[in-house]
Amino acid sequence: MPYTFLTPWLALNEKNYEKYQKYGAWAKRKELLETDKTEWRTTLPYQIRYLALSKSYELINESSGSRRNFASRGVAIAALGKIRSMPVAKSICPMQFQCSLLIKVTLNREGLPLPLRPAAYVSLDWYLSSRWKQWPLTS
């Protein structure tokens, strides 16, 4: 999933505030039958943090605690957009239905330092999110 970040986010990260950035990916499953309104949702919180001593970037999965290091911010952001697997229970998507997984990534403004939050809530430039991406579910 490619990302395009606006100027305020990049300016904040140039000042090494990455350690305060949090990302939430919302997964939404909806069966393609219009009569069925059943949905499944989950949150996948991630954080990108700059490590000054090693001059590298760390991508942290806050759900599992796993950490991966990258040489540049661009590579860390690219890794943030890769989801290798997302287990969905078979009871949520029975085999007789065609199901899709929809994912959207947004900036969690609550993860910003307290002095930056008022500006983030007032300025529309801080309401950052991707478009919905859709993939068919496979067993």
PDB file of N, CA and C in Angstrom, residues 38-84:
ATOM      1  N   THR A  38     -23.212  -7.855   8.057  1.00  0.00           N
ATOM      2  CA  THR A  38     -22.216  -8.275   9.033  1.00  0.00           C
ATOM      3  C   THR A  38     -20.851  -7.718   8.667  1.00  0.00           C
ATOM      4  N   GLU A  39     -20.167  -7.158   9.659  1.00  0.00           N
ATOM      5  CA  GLU A  39     -18.833  -6.620   9.426  1.00  0.00           C
ATOM      6  C   GLU A  39     -17.907  -7.066  10.541  1.00  0.00           C
ATOM      7  N   TRP A  40     -16.660  -7.153  10.212  1.00  0.00           N
ATOM      8  CA  TRP A  40     -15.604  -7.495  11.164  1.00  0.00           C
ATOM      9  C   TRP A  40     -14.587  -6.381  11.125  1.00  0.00           C
ATOM     10  N   ARG A  41     -14.148  -5.928  12.275  1.00  0.00           N
ATOM     11  CA  ARG A  41     -13.180  -4.836  12.331  1.00  0.00           C
ATOM     12  C   ARG A  41     -12.064  -5.178  13.302  1.00  0.00           C
ATOM     13  N   THR A  42     -10.903  -4.697  12.990  1.00  0.00           N
ATOM     14  CA  THR A  42      -9.780  -4.831  13.902  1.00  0.00           C
ATOM     15  C   THR A  42      -8.879  -3.620  13.724  1.00  0.00           C
ATOM     16  N   THR A  43      -8.066  -3.353  14.706  1.00  0.00           N
ATOM     17  CA  THR A  43      -7.117  -2.249  14.639  1.00  0.00           C
ATOM     18  C   THR A  43      -5.711  -2.819  14.707  1.00  0.00           C
ATOM     19  N   LEU A  44      -4.846  -2.323  13.855  1.00  0.00           N
ATOM     20  CA  LEU A  44      -3.451  -2.755  13.821  1.00  0.00           C
ATOM     21  C   LEU A  44      -2.570  -1.544  14.093  1.00  0.00           C
ATOM     22  N   PRO A  45      -2.260  -1.265  15.356  1.00  0.00           N
ATOM     23  CA  PRO A  45      -1.467  -0.074  15.656  1.00  0.00           C
ATOM     24  C   PRO A  45       0.023  -0.294  15.393  1.00  0.00           C
ATOM     25  N   TYR A  46       0.622   0.622  14.652  1.00  0.00           N
ATOM     26  CA  TYR A  46       2.054   0.602  14.368  1.00  0.00           C
ATOM     27  C   TYR A  46       2.658   1.935  14.761  1.00  0.00           C
ATOM     28  N   GLN A  47       3.952   1.924  15.019  1.00  0.00           N
ATOM     29  CA  GLN A  47       4.675   3.139  15.368  1.00  0.00           C
ATOM     30  C   GLN A  47       6.014   3.130  14.638  1.00  0.00           C
ATOM     31  N   ILE A  48       6.394   4.278  14.080  1.00  0.00           N
ATOM     32  CA  ILE A  48       7.733   4.429  13.504  1.00  0.00           C
ATOM     33  C   ILE A  48       8.517   5.322  14.449  1.00  0.00           C
ATOM     34  N   ARG A  49       9.698   4.859  14.838  1.00  0.00           N
ATOM     35  CA  ARG A  49      10.518   5.601  15.791  1.00  0.00           C
ATOM     36  C   ARG A  49      11.920   5.764  15.232  1.00  0.00           C
ATOM     37  N   TYR A  50      12.486   6.955  15.382  1.00  0.00           N
ATOM     38  CA  TYR A  50      13.855   7.219  14.947  1.00  0.00           C
ATOM     39  C   TYR A  50      14.806   6.861  16.080  1.00  0.00           C
ATOM     40  N   LEU A  51      15.836   6.072  15.781  1.00  0.00           N
ATOM     41  CA  LEU A  51      16.852   5.686  16.757  1.00  0.00           C
ATOM     42  C   LEU A  51      18.112   6.499  16.466  1.00  0.00           C
ATOM     43  N   ALA A  52      18.369   7.506  17.301  1.00  0.00           N
ATOM     44  CA  ALA A  52      19.451   8.457  17.031  1.00  0.00           C
ATOM     45  C   ALA A  52      20.832   7.805  17.068  1.00  0.00           C
ATOM     46  N   LEU A  53      21.075   6.892  18.001  1.00  0.00           N
ATOM     47  CA  LEU A  53      22.409   6.287  18.113  1.00  0.00           C
ATOM     48  C   LEU A  53      22.785   5.480  16.880  1.00  0.00           C
ATOM     49  N   SER A  54      21.871   4.713  16.376  1.00  0.00           N
ATOM     50  CA  SER A  54      22.160   3.889  15.198  1.00  0.00           C
ATOM     51  C   SER A  54      21.770   4.584  13.892  1.00  0.00           C
ATOM     52  N   LYS A  55      21.159   5.775  13.996  1.00  0.00           N
ATOM     53  CA  LYS A  55      20.692   6.527  12.824  1.00  0.00           C
ATOM     54  C   LYS A  55      19.828   5.644  11.916  1.00  0.00           C
ATOM     55  N   SER A  56      18.914   4.929  12.552  1.00  0.00           N
ATOM     56  CA  SER A  56      18.014   4.046  11.812  1.00  0.00           C
ATOM     57  C   SER A  56      16.584   4.278  12.289  1.00  0.00           C
ATOM     58  N   TYR A  57      15.656   3.648  11.605  1.00  0.00           N
ATOM     59  CA  TYR A  57      14.235   3.774  11.930  1.00  0.00           C
ATOM     60  C   TYR A  57      13.704   2.409  12.337  1.00  0.00           C
ATOM     61  N   GLU A  58      12.880   2.419  13.364  1.00  0.00           N
ATOM     62  CA  GLU A  58      12.321   1.183  13.900  1.00  0.00           C
ATOM     63  C   GLU A  58      10.809   1.183  13.673  1.00  0.00           C
ATOM     64  N   LEU A  59      10.315   0.108  13.099  1.00  0.00           N
ATOM     65  CA  LEU A  59       8.879  -0.083  12.896  1.00  0.00           C
ATOM     66  C   LEU A  59       8.401  -1.060  13.965  1.00  0.00           C
ATOM     67  N   ILE A  60       7.470  -0.616  14.790  1.00  0.00           N
ATOM     68  CA  ILE A  60       7.004  -1.408  15.926  1.00  0.00           C
ATOM     69  C   ILE A  60       5.538  -1.771  15.725  1.00  0.00           C
ATOM     70  N   ASN A  61       5.245  -3.062  15.800  1.00  0.00           N
ATOM     71  CA  ASN A  61       3.863  -3.534  15.820  1.00  0.00           C
ATOM     72  C   ASN A  61       3.438  -3.499  17.283  1.00  0.00           C
ATOM     73  N   GLU A  62       2.596  -2.544  17.643  1.00  0.00           N
ATOM     74  CA  GLU A  62       2.231  -2.372  19.048  1.00  0.00           C
ATOM     75  C   GLU A  62       1.308  -3.468  19.561  1.00  0.00           C
ATOM     76  N   SER A  63       0.706  -4.242  18.673  1.00  0.00           N
ATOM     77  CA  SER A  63      -0.130  -5.366  19.108  1.00  0.00           C
ATOM     78  C   SER A  63       0.723  -6.541  19.549  1.00  0.00           C
ATOM     79  N   SER A  64       1.708  -6.895  18.729  1.00  0.00           N
ATOM     80  CA  SER A  64       2.533  -8.066  19.022  1.00  0.00           C
ATOM     81  C   SER A  64       3.845  -7.708  19.703  1.00  0.00           C
ATOM     82  N   GLY A  65       4.263  -6.441  19.608  1.00  0.00           N
ATOM     83  CA  GLY A  65       5.540  -6.034  20.184  1.00  0.00           C
ATOM     84  C   GLY A  65       6.727  -6.288  19.272  1.00  0.00           C
ATOM     85  N   SER A  66       6.497  -6.841  18.086  1.00  0.00           N
ATOM     86  CA  SER A  66       7.617  -7.116  17.178  1.00  0.00           C
ATOM     87  C   SER A  66       8.202  -5.807  16.655  1.00  0.00           C
ATOM     88  N   ARG A  67       9.527  -5.833  16.429  1.00  0.00           N
ATOM     89  CA  ARG A  67      10.253  -4.647  15.987  1.00  0.00           C
ATOM     90  C   ARG A  67      11.133  -4.997  14.804  1.00  0.00           C
ATOM     91  N   ARG A  68      11.195  -4.076  13.837  1.00  0.00           N
ATOM     92  CA  ARG A  68      12.078  -4.247  12.681  1.00  0.00           C
ATOM     93  C   ARG A  68      12.815  -2.938  12.454  1.00  0.00           C
ATOM     94  N   ASN A  69      14.108  -3.015  12.148  1.00  0.00           N
ATOM     95  CA  ASN A  69      14.925  -1.830  11.913  1.00  0.00           C
ATOM     96  C   ASN A  69      15.169  -1.629  10.429  1.00  0.00           C
ATOM     97  N   PHE A  70      15.241  -0.338  10.029  1.00  0.00           N
ATOM     98  CA  PHE A  70      15.459   0.032   8.637  1.00  0.00           C
ATOM     99  C   PHE A  70      16.465   1.167   8.564  1.00  0.00           C
ATOM    100  N   ALA A  71      17.211   1.209   7.469  1.00  0.00           N
ATOM    101  CA  ALA A  71      18.255   2.217   7.298  1.00  0.00           C
ATOM    102  C   ALA A  71      17.692   3.601   7.000  1.00  0.00           C
ATOM    103  N   SER A  72      16.504   3.679   6.405  1.00  0.00           N
ATOM    104  CA  SER A  72      15.945   4.990   6.065  1.00  0.00           C
ATOM    105  C   SER A  72      14.459   5.044   6.403  1.00  0.00           C
ATOM    106  N   ARG A  73      13.962   6.263   6.528  1.00  0.00           N
ATOM    107  CA  ARG A  73      12.545   6.461   6.824  1.00  0.00           C
ATOM    108  C   ARG A  73      11.677   5.952   5.675  1.00  0.00           C
ATOM    109  N   GLY A  74      12.121   6.163   4.438  1.00  0.00           N
ATOM    110  CA  GLY A  74      11.352   5.722   3.277  1.00  0.00           C
ATOM    111  C   GLY A  74      11.144   4.222   3.250  1.00  0.00           C
ATOM    112  N   VAL A  75      12.186   3.477   3.605  1.00  0.00           N
ATOM    113  CA  VAL A  75      12.078   2.012   3.619  1.00  0.00           C
ATOM    114  C   VAL A  75      11.152   1.568   4.758  1.00  0.00           C
ATOM    115  N   ALA A  76      11.222   2.255   5.904  1.00  0.00           N
ATOM    116  CA  ALA A  76      10.336   1.924   7.028  1.00  0.00           C
ATOM    117  C   ALA A  76       8.876   2.191   6.663  1.00  0.00           C
ATOM    118  N   ILE A  77       8.616   3.297   5.972  1.00  0.00           N
ATOM    119  CA  ILE A  77       7.252   3.624   5.553  1.00  0.00           C
ATOM    120  C   ILE A  77       6.754   2.607   4.531  1.00  0.00           C
ATOM    121  N   ALA A  78       7.648   2.192   3.617  1.00  0.00           N
ATOM    122  CA  ALA A  78       7.263   1.173   2.631  1.00  0.00           C
ATOM    123  C   ALA A  78       6.915  -0.142   3.326  1.00  0.00           C
ATOM    124  N   ALA A  79       7.679  -0.508   4.361  1.00  0.00           N
ATOM    125  CA  ALA A  79       7.399  -1.741   5.104  1.00  0.00           C
ATOM    126  C   ALA A  79       6.073  -1.640   5.855  1.00  0.00           C
ATOM    127  N   LEU A  80       5.722  -0.440   6.288  1.00  0.00           N
ATOM    128  CA  LEU A  80       4.448  -0.226   6.972  1.00  0.00           C
ATOM    129  C   LEU A  80       3.277  -0.575   6.061  1.00  0.00           C
ATOM    130  N   GLY A  81       3.463  -0.398   4.767  1.00  0.00           N
ATOM    131  CA  GLY A  81       2.400  -0.670   3.811  1.00  0.00           C
ATOM    132  C   GLY A  81       2.300  -2.109   3.359  1.00  0.00           C
ATOM    133  N   LYS A  82       3.125  -3.003   3.909  1.00  0.00           N
ATOM    134  CA  LYS A  82       3.089  -4.415   3.509  1.00  0.00           C
ATOM    135  C   LYS A  82       2.454  -5.251   4.611  1.00  0.00           C
ATOM    136  N   ILE A  83       1.393  -5.927   4.268  1.00  0.00           N
ATOM    137  CA  ILE A  83       0.743  -6.849   5.204  1.00  0.00           C
ATOM    138  C   ILE A  83       0.875  -8.235   4.605  1.00  0.00           C
ATOM    139  N   ARG A  84       1.594  -9.104   5.290  1.00  0.00           N
ATOM    140  CA  ARG A  84       1.861 -10.437   4.758  1.00  0.00           C
ATOM    141  C   ARG A  84       0.676 -11.380   4.958  1.00  0.00           C
TER     142      ARG A  84
END
